[in-house]
Short mmCIF file of C-alpha atoms in Angstrom, two decimals:
data_model
loop_
_atom_site.label_atom_id
_atom_site.label_comp_id
_atom_site.label_asym_id
_atom_site.label_seq_id
_atom_site.Cartn_x
_atom_site.Cartn_y
_atom_site.Cartn_z
CA MET A 1 9.60 14.24 157.30
CA LYS A 2 8.86 11.78 154.49
CA ARG A 3 5.37 11.24 153.15
CA VAL A 4 3.75 7.91 154.04
CA ASN A 5 0.82 6.13 152.42
CA ILE A 6 -2.38 6.45 154.41
CA LYS A 7 -2.47 2.70 155.04
CA ASN A 8 0.91 3.03 156.81
CA ILE A 9 0.15 5.97 159.12
CA VAL A 10 1.01 5.49 162.79
CA LEU A 11 -1.52 6.33 165.50
CA GLY A 12 -0.33 8.69 168.22
CA GLU A 13 2.49 10.10 166.08
CA GLU A 14 3.02 12.95 163.65
CA ASN A 15 2.72 11.80 160.03
CA LYS A 16 3.01 13.45 156.66
CA VAL A 17 0.43 12.43 154.03
CA ALA A 18 -0.45 13.60 150.54
CA GLY A 19 -3.19 12.91 148.03
CA PHE A 20 -6.34 14.14 146.30
CA VAL A 21 -9.05 16.00 148.19
CA GLU A 22 -12.13 13.83 147.83
CA ASN A 23 -14.36 16.08 149.90
CA ILE A 24 -14.05 19.34 151.84
CA ARG A 25 -16.49 20.98 154.29
CA ASN A 26 -15.08 24.37 155.12
CA LYS A 27 -17.20 25.84 157.97
CA LYS A 28 -16.78 29.03 159.96
CA ALA A 29 -15.03 27.40 162.91
CA MET A 30 -14.06 23.99 161.56
CA CYS A 31 -12.85 22.42 158.34
CA PHE A 32 -13.09 18.74 157.46
CA ILE A 33 -11.18 17.25 154.53
CA VAL A 34 -11.29 13.69 153.23
CA LEU A 35 -7.88 12.98 151.73
CA LYS A 36 -7.40 10.03 149.39
CA ASP A 37 -4.29 8.29 148.13
CA ILE A 38 -3.87 4.96 146.34
CA SER A 39 -3.84 3.07 149.64
CA GLY A 40 -6.80 4.59 151.49
CA LYS A 41 -8.58 7.63 152.91
CA LEU A 42 -8.09 9.84 155.95
CA GLN A 43 -10.10 12.63 157.54
CA LEU A 44 -8.26 15.83 158.32
CA THR A 45 -9.89 17.87 161.09
CA ILE A 46 -8.89 21.52 161.50
CA GLU A 47 -10.02 23.79 164.33
CA LYS A 48 -9.52 27.24 162.82
CA GLU A 49 -9.16 29.07 166.15
CA LYS A 50 -6.20 26.85 167.05
CA ASN A 51 -4.69 26.97 163.55
CA PRO A 52 -5.14 30.51 162.15
CA GLN A 53 -2.09 29.96 159.90
CA LEU A 54 -4.11 27.44 157.85
CA ILE A 55 -7.23 29.54 157.15
CA GLU A 56 -5.98 31.24 153.99
CA THR A 57 -4.82 27.89 152.55
CA LEU A 58 -8.09 26.15 153.41
CA ASP A 59 -10.07 28.78 151.51
CA LYS A 60 -8.13 27.94 148.32
CA ILE A 61 -8.62 24.16 148.44
CA THR A 62 -11.07 22.66 145.94
CA VAL A 63 -12.31 19.11 145.42
CA ASP A 64 -9.69 17.05 143.53
CA SER A 65 -6.88 19.43 144.50
CA VAL A 66 -3.68 17.67 145.53
CA ILE A 67 -2.41 18.62 148.98
CA GLU A 68 0.07 17.45 151.56
CA ALA A 69 -0.54 17.67 155.30
CA LYS A 70 1.47 17.06 158.44
CA GLY A 71 0.00 16.44 161.84
CA LEU A 72 -0.87 14.11 164.70
CA ILE A 73 -2.95 10.98 163.98
CA VAL A 74 -5.47 10.20 166.72
CA GLN A 75 -8.12 7.56 167.23
CA SER A 76 -11.70 8.82 167.28
CA ASP A 77 -14.94 6.89 167.76
CA TYR A 78 -16.83 9.87 166.30
CA VAL A 79 -15.13 9.59 162.90
CA LYS A 80 -16.78 6.96 160.69
CA LEU A 81 -13.84 6.83 158.27
CA ASN A 82 -11.54 4.23 159.84
CA HIS A 83 -12.21 5.73 163.30
CA MET A 84 -9.15 7.97 163.08
CA GLU A 85 -8.30 11.52 162.03
CA MET A 86 -5.36 13.86 161.57
CA TYR A 87 -5.02 17.22 163.29
CA PRO A 88 -2.88 19.05 160.73
CA THR A 89 -0.47 21.79 161.74
CA GLU A 90 0.79 22.22 158.16
CA ILE A 91 -1.09 22.03 154.84
CA ASN A 92 0.40 22.77 151.43
CA ILE A 93 -1.47 22.88 148.15
CA LEU A 94 0.53 20.98 145.53
CA SER A 95 -1.99 21.41 142.70
CA THR A 96 -5.32 23.26 142.55
CA ALA A 97 -8.11 21.50 140.65
CA SER A 98 -10.67 23.16 138.39
CA PRO A 99 -14.26 21.89 138.63
CA SER A 100 -14.60 18.39 137.18
CA PRO A 101 -16.08 18.28 133.64
CA ILE A 102 -17.54 14.79 134.21
CA VAL A 103 -19.66 15.26 137.30
CA ALA A 104 -23.20 14.04 136.56
CA PRO A 105 -26.40 15.22 138.26
CA LYS A 106 -27.12 13.33 141.46
CA GLY A 107 -28.36 9.82 140.80
CA GLU A 108 -27.17 9.82 137.17
CA GLU A 109 -24.09 8.31 135.55
CA THR A 110 -21.93 10.32 133.20
CA ASN A 111 -21.93 9.15 129.58
CA ILE A 112 -19.08 6.67 128.99
CA ASP A 113 -17.68 8.56 126.01
CA LEU A 114 -17.47 11.81 128.00
CA ARG A 115 -15.75 9.92 130.82
CA LEU A 116 -13.28 8.50 128.30
CA ASP A 117 -12.51 12.03 127.09
CA TYR A 118 -11.33 12.74 130.65
CA ARG A 119 -10.17 9.23 131.49
CA TRP A 120 -7.50 10.40 133.92
CA ILE A 121 -10.22 11.93 136.10
CA ASP A 122 -12.58 8.99 135.68
CA LEU A 123 -9.86 6.58 136.84
CA ARG A 124 -9.68 8.27 140.27
CA THR A 125 -12.85 6.57 141.48
CA ASP A 126 -12.73 3.80 144.09
CA LYS A 127 -14.40 1.42 141.61
CA ASN A 128 -11.75 1.96 138.94
CA THR A 129 -8.85 1.81 141.38
CA LEU A 130 -10.12 -1.55 142.63
CA MET A 131 -10.61 -2.81 139.07
CA PHE A 132 -7.05 -2.14 138.01
CA LYS A 133 -5.53 -3.38 141.25
CA THR A 134 -7.42 -6.60 140.62
CA GLN A 135 -6.29 -6.78 136.99
CA SER A 136 -2.68 -6.30 138.05
CA TYR A 137 -2.99 -9.02 140.66
CA PHE A 138 -4.68 -11.43 138.25
CA ILE A 139 -1.75 -11.11 135.80
CA ALA A 140 0.73 -11.44 138.66
CA LYS A 141 -0.90 -14.71 139.77
CA CYS A 142 -0.85 -16.08 136.20
CA ARG A 143 2.82 -15.14 135.96
CA GLU A 144 3.52 -16.71 139.35
CA PHE A 145 1.78 -19.95 138.33
CA LEU A 146 3.81 -20.23 135.13
CA LEU A 147 7.16 -19.33 136.68
CA GLN A 148 6.61 -22.11 139.20
CA LYS A 149 6.31 -24.44 136.20
CA ASP A 150 9.58 -23.22 134.66
CA PHE A 151 8.08 -20.99 131.97
CA ILE A 152 10.24 -18.19 130.54
CA GLU A 153 8.77 -14.73 130.00
CA ILE A 154 9.62 -13.29 126.58
CA HIS A 155 8.83 -10.04 124.75
CA THR A 156 8.09 -10.36 121.06
CA PRO A 157 8.16 -7.60 118.40
CA LYS A 158 4.97 -5.73 117.59
CA LEU A 159 6.23 -4.44 114.24
CA ILE A 160 6.19 -7.40 111.88
CA ALA A 161 6.69 -8.06 108.16
CA ALA A 162 3.58 -10.21 107.57
CA GLU A 163 0.11 -10.66 108.99
CA SER A 164 0.08 -13.01 111.98
CA GLU A 165 -3.59 -14.04 112.01
CA SER A 166 -5.66 -15.10 109.03
CA GLY A 167 -9.11 -13.54 108.94
CA ALA A 168 -8.32 -10.70 111.35
CA GLY A 169 -7.88 -7.10 110.26
CA VAL A 170 -4.37 -5.70 110.28
CA PHE A 171 -2.94 -2.21 110.73
CA LYS A 172 -0.44 -1.38 107.98
CA VAL A 173 2.29 1.12 108.86
CA ASP A 174 5.09 2.80 106.93
CA TYR A 175 8.42 1.23 107.83
CA PHE A 176 11.15 3.23 106.11
CA ASP A 177 11.07 2.02 102.48
CA ARG A 178 8.50 -0.76 102.91
CA ASN A 179 5.30 -1.80 104.66
CA ALA A 180 5.11 -3.31 108.12
CA TYR A 181 2.17 -4.44 110.24
CA LEU A 182 1.19 -4.13 113.87
CA ALA A 183 1.11 -7.62 115.38
CA GLN A 184 -2.34 -9.17 115.70
CA SER A 185 -0.83 -11.80 117.97
CA PRO A 186 2.61 -12.96 119.18
CA GLN A 187 1.74 -16.36 117.67
CA PHE A 188 4.58 -16.75 115.17
CA TYR A 189 7.23 -15.73 117.69
CA LYS A 190 5.82 -17.93 120.43
CA GLN A 191 6.29 -20.83 118.05
CA MET A 192 9.73 -19.63 117.07
CA ALA A 193 10.63 -19.95 120.75
CA MET A 194 9.52 -23.59 120.59
CA ALA A 195 11.82 -24.14 117.58
CA ALA A 196 14.57 -22.45 119.62
CA GLY A 197 14.19 -25.04 122.35
CA PHE A 198 12.80 -22.70 125.03
CA GLU A 199 10.05 -25.32 125.66
CA ARG A 200 7.84 -23.11 127.88
CA ILE A 201 7.23 -19.41 127.33
CA PHE A 202 4.65 -16.72 128.05
CA GLU A 203 4.15 -13.05 127.28
CA SER A 204 1.85 -10.22 128.30
CA GLY A 205 1.71 -7.43 125.74
CA PRO A 206 -0.31 -5.34 123.27
CA VAL A 207 -2.33 -6.86 120.43
CA PHE A 208 -3.76 -4.92 117.48
CA ARG A 209 -6.89 -5.68 115.43
CA ALA A 210 -7.99 -3.35 112.61
CA GLU A 211 -11.64 -4.34 112.78
CA LYS A 212 -14.65 -2.03 112.79
CA PHE A 213 -17.12 -3.22 115.38
CA ALA A 214 -19.90 -2.15 117.72
CA SER A 215 -19.90 -4.49 120.70
CA ARG A 216 -19.17 -4.43 124.43
CA LYS A 217 -16.16 -6.77 124.06
CA HIS A 218 -14.04 -5.54 121.13
CA ALA A 219 -11.17 -3.07 120.92
CA THR A 220 -8.59 -2.24 118.24
CA GLU A 221 -5.75 -2.50 120.76
CA PHE A 222 -5.84 -4.69 123.84
CA THR A 223 -3.59 -6.63 126.18
CA GLY A 224 -3.02 -10.31 125.53
CA PHE A 225 -1.60 -12.92 127.88
CA ASP A 226 -0.15 -15.66 125.68
CA LEU A 227 1.76 -18.83 126.31
CA GLU A 228 3.17 -21.77 124.39
CA PHE A 229 4.77 -25.02 125.55
CA SER A 230 6.42 -28.05 123.98
CA TYR A 231 6.18 -31.83 124.18
CA ILE A 232 2.43 -31.98 124.54
CA GLU A 233 0.49 -35.11 123.57
CA SER A 234 -2.72 -33.34 122.55
CA TYR A 235 -4.61 -30.11 122.93
CA GLU A 236 -6.08 -31.62 126.11
CA ASP A 237 -2.72 -30.77 127.71
CA VAL A 238 -3.25 -27.14 126.68
CA MET A 239 -6.78 -27.02 128.11
CA HIS A 240 -5.60 -28.65 131.32
CA LEU A 241 -2.86 -26.06 131.83
CA GLU A 242 -5.25 -23.19 131.14
CA GLU A 243 -7.94 -24.38 133.53
CA GLU A 244 -5.33 -24.85 136.26
CA MET A 245 -3.83 -21.40 135.68
CA LEU A 246 -7.17 -19.59 135.65
CA THR A 247 -8.33 -21.38 138.80
CA TYR A 248 -5.06 -20.47 140.53
CA ALA A 249 -5.32 -16.81 139.48
CA LEU A 250 -9.02 -16.41 140.34
CA LYS A 251 -8.47 -18.07 143.71
CA GLY A 252 -5.77 -15.47 144.41
CA VAL A 253 -8.06 -12.63 143.29
CA SER A 254 -10.89 -13.94 145.46
CA GLU A 255 -8.67 -14.17 148.52
CA LYS A 256 -7.12 -10.73 148.11
CA TYR A 257 -9.94 -8.63 146.63
CA GLY A 258 -13.08 -10.77 146.75
CA GLN A 259 -14.60 -8.99 149.75
CA GLN A 260 -13.89 -5.53 148.33
CA ILE A 261 -15.35 -6.51 144.95
CA LYS A 262 -18.46 -7.74 146.72
CA GLU A 263 -18.79 -4.51 148.69
CA VAL A 264 -18.10 -2.11 145.80
CA TYR A 265 -19.62 -3.97 142.83
CA GLY A 266 -22.00 -6.41 144.50
CA ILE A 267 -20.35 -9.28 142.59
CA ASP A 268 -19.04 -12.61 143.89
CA VAL A 269 -15.72 -13.78 142.46
CA VAL A 270 -16.45 -17.46 141.84
CA VAL A 271 -13.39 -19.72 142.01
CA PRO A 272 -14.02 -22.44 139.40
CA THR A 273 -13.76 -26.14 140.13
CA LEU A 274 -11.58 -28.50 138.11
CA PRO A 275 -11.88 -29.80 135.47
CA PHE A 276 -13.78 -27.29 133.33
CA PRO A 277 -16.55 -28.91 131.26
CA ARG A 278 -15.85 -29.64 127.58
CA ILE A 279 -18.30 -29.97 124.68
CA ASP A 280 -18.00 -30.54 120.93
CA LEU A 281 -19.42 -27.73 118.81
CA HIS A 282 -21.99 -29.98 117.09
CA ASP A 283 -23.14 -31.34 120.46
CA LEU A 284 -23.34 -27.76 121.71
CA TYR A 285 -25.73 -26.78 118.93
CA ASP A 286 -27.84 -29.87 119.63
CA GLU A 287 -28.08 -28.85 123.30
CA LEU A 288 -28.94 -25.25 122.48
CA GLU A 289 -31.73 -26.39 120.16
CA LYS A 290 -33.08 -28.96 122.61
CA ARG A 291 -32.94 -26.72 125.69
CA TYR A 292 -33.55 -23.21 124.34
CA ASN A 293 -35.00 -23.70 120.84
CA TYR A 294 -31.96 -22.04 119.29
CA VAL A 295 -31.68 -23.28 115.71
CA VAL A 296 -28.70 -22.63 113.44
CA ASP A 297 -28.44 -23.41 109.75
CA GLU A 298 -26.07 -26.27 108.92
CA SER A 299 -23.86 -23.87 106.97
CA GLU A 300 -23.09 -21.96 110.18
CA LYS A 301 -22.32 -24.92 112.43
CA GLY A 302 -18.58 -24.93 111.75
CA ASP A 303 -18.14 -21.90 114.00
CA LEU A 304 -19.80 -20.53 117.13
CA THR A 305 -22.30 -17.78 116.42
CA THR A 306 -22.53 -14.66 118.58
CA GLU A 307 -25.87 -15.76 120.00
CA GLY A 308 -24.59 -19.30 120.53
CA GLU A 309 -21.64 -17.89 122.44
CA ARG A 310 -23.97 -15.87 124.62
CA LEU A 311 -26.18 -18.90 125.33
CA CYS A 312 -23.09 -20.86 126.47
CA GLN A 313 -23.37 -19.03 129.79
CA LYS A 314 -26.82 -20.45 130.45
CA LEU A 315 -25.99 -23.89 129.07
CA SER A 316 -22.82 -24.24 131.12
CA LEU A 317 -24.62 -23.33 134.34
CA ASP A 318 -27.71 -25.44 133.55
CA LYS A 319 -25.87 -28.54 132.32
CA TYR A 320 -22.64 -28.47 134.31
CA GLY A 321 -23.13 -25.97 137.15
CA HIS A 322 -19.99 -24.21 135.94
CA GLU A 323 -19.18 -20.70 134.66
CA PHE A 324 -16.54 -21.88 132.16
CA LEU A 325 -17.01 -24.03 129.07
CA PHE A 326 -14.43 -25.41 126.61
CA VAL A 327 -15.84 -25.73 123.08
CA THR A 328 -14.01 -28.00 120.61
CA GLY A 329 -14.62 -29.35 117.10
CA TYR A 330 -14.48 -26.18 114.99
CA SER A 331 -14.30 -26.37 111.21
CA LYS A 332 -10.87 -25.98 109.58
CA ASP A 333 -12.34 -23.13 107.54
CA CYS A 334 -12.81 -21.17 110.77
CA ARG A 335 -9.40 -21.87 112.33
CA ALA A 336 -5.90 -20.63 111.56
CA PHE A 337 -3.74 -22.65 109.16
CA TYR A 338 -1.21 -23.45 111.88
CA HIS A 339 -3.67 -25.48 113.98
CA MET A 340 -2.93 -29.20 113.86
CA ARG A 341 -5.77 -31.31 112.42
CA ASP A 342 -6.82 -34.80 113.42
CA GLU A 343 -7.30 -37.75 111.07
CA LYS A 344 -10.74 -36.39 110.12
CA GLY A 345 -9.36 -32.96 109.29
CA VAL A 346 -10.83 -31.33 112.41
CA PRO A 347 -8.57 -28.71 114.05
CA CYS A 348 -7.11 -29.81 117.38
CA GLY A 349 -8.17 -26.69 119.22
CA TYR A 350 -10.80 -24.99 121.31
CA ASP A 351 -12.36 -21.78 122.51
CA LEU A 352 -12.92 -21.10 126.19
CA ILE A 353 -16.20 -19.33 126.96
CA TRP A 354 -16.76 -17.53 130.26
CA LYS A 355 -20.04 -15.84 131.13
CA GLY A 356 -21.14 -16.06 127.51
CA CYS A 357 -17.96 -14.47 126.11
CA GLU A 358 -14.97 -16.03 124.37
CA ILE A 359 -11.81 -15.32 126.36
CA THR A 360 -9.40 -17.77 124.73
CA THR A 361 -8.54 -19.56 121.52
CA GLY A 362 -6.11 -22.41 122.07
CA ALA A 363 -4.77 -25.36 120.08
CA GLN A 364 -2.09 -27.87 119.40
CA ARG A 365 0.01 -26.41 116.57
CA GLU A 366 1.15 -28.19 113.46
CA HIS A 367 4.92 -28.60 113.91
CA ARG A 368 5.66 -30.76 110.83
CA TYR A 369 7.04 -28.58 108.06
CA GLU A 370 5.48 -30.20 104.98
CA ILE A 371 2.01 -30.46 106.50
CA LEU A 372 2.18 -26.89 107.80
CA LYS A 373 3.32 -25.62 104.41
CA ALA A 374 0.43 -27.43 102.69
CA GLN A 375 -2.09 -25.94 105.14
CA ALA A 376 -0.69 -22.45 104.52
CA GLN A 377 -0.96 -23.00 100.75
CA GLU A 378 -4.54 -24.15 101.20
CA LYS A 379 -5.32 -20.73 102.73
CA GLY A 380 -3.27 -18.91 100.07
CA LEU A 381 -0.70 -17.75 102.62
CA ASP A 382 2.46 -19.73 101.85
CA GLU A 383 4.46 -16.83 100.39
CA ASP A 384 3.31 -14.32 103.03
CA VAL A 385 4.43 -16.58 105.88
CA LYS A 386 7.56 -18.06 104.36
CA PHE A 387 9.71 -16.65 107.19
CA TYR A 388 7.43 -18.38 109.69
CA LEU A 389 7.48 -21.70 107.85
CA ASP A 390 11.28 -21.63 108.02
CA PHE A 391 11.02 -22.02 111.81
CA PHE A 392 9.96 -25.63 111.24
CA LYS A 393 12.54 -26.74 108.63
CA TYR A 394 15.26 -27.40 111.17
CA GLY A 395 13.44 -29.41 113.81
CA CYS A 396 10.63 -28.39 116.15
CA PRO A 397 8.93 -30.34 118.97
CA PRO A 398 5.17 -30.85 119.18
CA HIS A 399 3.65 -27.91 121.00
CA GLY A 400 0.54 -25.87 121.71
CA GLY A 401 -0.70 -22.83 123.53
CA PHE A 402 -3.36 -20.19 123.91
CA GLY A 403 -3.96 -16.48 124.34
CA ILE A 404 -6.20 -14.78 126.88
CA GLY A 405 -7.66 -11.30 126.51
CA VAL A 406 -6.73 -9.59 129.77
CA ASP A 407 -9.26 -6.81 129.25
CA ARG A 408 -12.05 -9.30 128.62
CA ILE A 409 -11.13 -11.13 131.82
CA THR A 410 -11.34 -7.82 133.69
CA MET A 411 -14.62 -6.98 131.97
CA LEU A 412 -16.15 -10.30 133.03
CA ILE A 413 -14.89 -10.26 136.61
CA PHE A 414 -16.57 -6.89 137.13
CA ASN A 415 -19.52 -7.25 134.72
CA GLN A 416 -18.48 -4.09 132.85
CA GLY A 417 -18.19 -3.13 129.19
CA ILE A 418 -14.78 -3.25 127.53
CA LYS A 419 -14.49 0.56 127.57
CA ASP A 420 -14.63 0.58 131.37
CA ALA A 421 -12.40 -2.47 131.74
CA MET A 422 -9.43 -1.02 129.82
CA PHE A 423 -7.04 1.57 131.22
CA ILE A 424 -7.30 3.45 127.92
CA PHE A 425 -9.78 2.23 125.31
CA ARG A 426 -8.95 2.18 121.63
CA GLY A 427 -11.69 1.71 119.04
CA PRO A 428 -12.43 2.70 115.41
CA ASP A 429 -13.54 6.17 116.55
CA ARG A 430 -11.19 6.74 119.48
CA LEU A 431 -7.48 7.57 119.48
CA ASN A 432 -7.49 10.00 122.43
CA PRO A 433 -6.50 10.57 125.16
#
């Protein structure tokens, strides 16, 4: 008999199931086991007098052991767990578990760093299973949205010959007889795809940032969801595509997992309305000062401060009744050299802030070779990015795009820190497990 997932068991028939033992109550005459697999939970009920062949096995089962069981599935109004139970006639222990090293005293939560030391055990919880099912579905809905719009999924190299983001730390690695770098972004190769005539591309993959930090939103390795597309008229086209994609994906998440997220986390998944509000950075600072007495020195107003970013959550809700806020009008000193600039020299780009946290930087790119080369020289990068500049010497359409931090999206959906929102966290002091 083949094993079936608990969600697919058939009432009134013999089934074979397998999973982790979430709980066991082994009494003198009866034994009750709650078995858990990725799809659900099931109570196993064993009357020892009727099943003496199982007694020795039952005495060896511990919490978190992996077992398989075969038996009749019956409906029962007395069983709170899905109102059904199995009467096993066979039980086999596939793996015996030692006592968990991350169990906290009742009413307390285990320290996050200890839980990360034993992440594979920590991930077994219902809360974490739901989080990563949701993350997977969110990416699937983004992918679905883009494929419907004729985007091509590509996979760019993560070992590169030059730094891909100005101002961001880079990991240098030995590459045979020379240096290489771990990609801080797929940016250059996304744009190469535009020069290749692919017109519409996206990628989901790892991103590396060699930055020392101490915040709830940073990691040295994370998952980015990036896209680029050609023949745009302005960066408004980029913002429009992003707001449509995020609304589509969050609507899907709400429909599939919204009720479970509400039950397990006590959080509502809010599906945003279109369009998302937009505000110029200078207007933003004026609003923050007027509404919340937040004052920033003129020298800092070319970029969004950490506190300003945090206050965007309150401003967006107070002013627009919306969780998302596009911020435009950043200084060229704070943006990458490849961002197109308008006639006033202002970069044609934006950040998207959600719940007081930046989740996206997007822009129209400079596709004209001579202008792009001059902007690279201005930042002292022309020789380092010569291979990239060559992409634009042989014709390239106007284009733009953005990148989303998948882990930050997950973090914000569930109101968690980044360490909880990543499958495996990487930071300045963590390389294991």
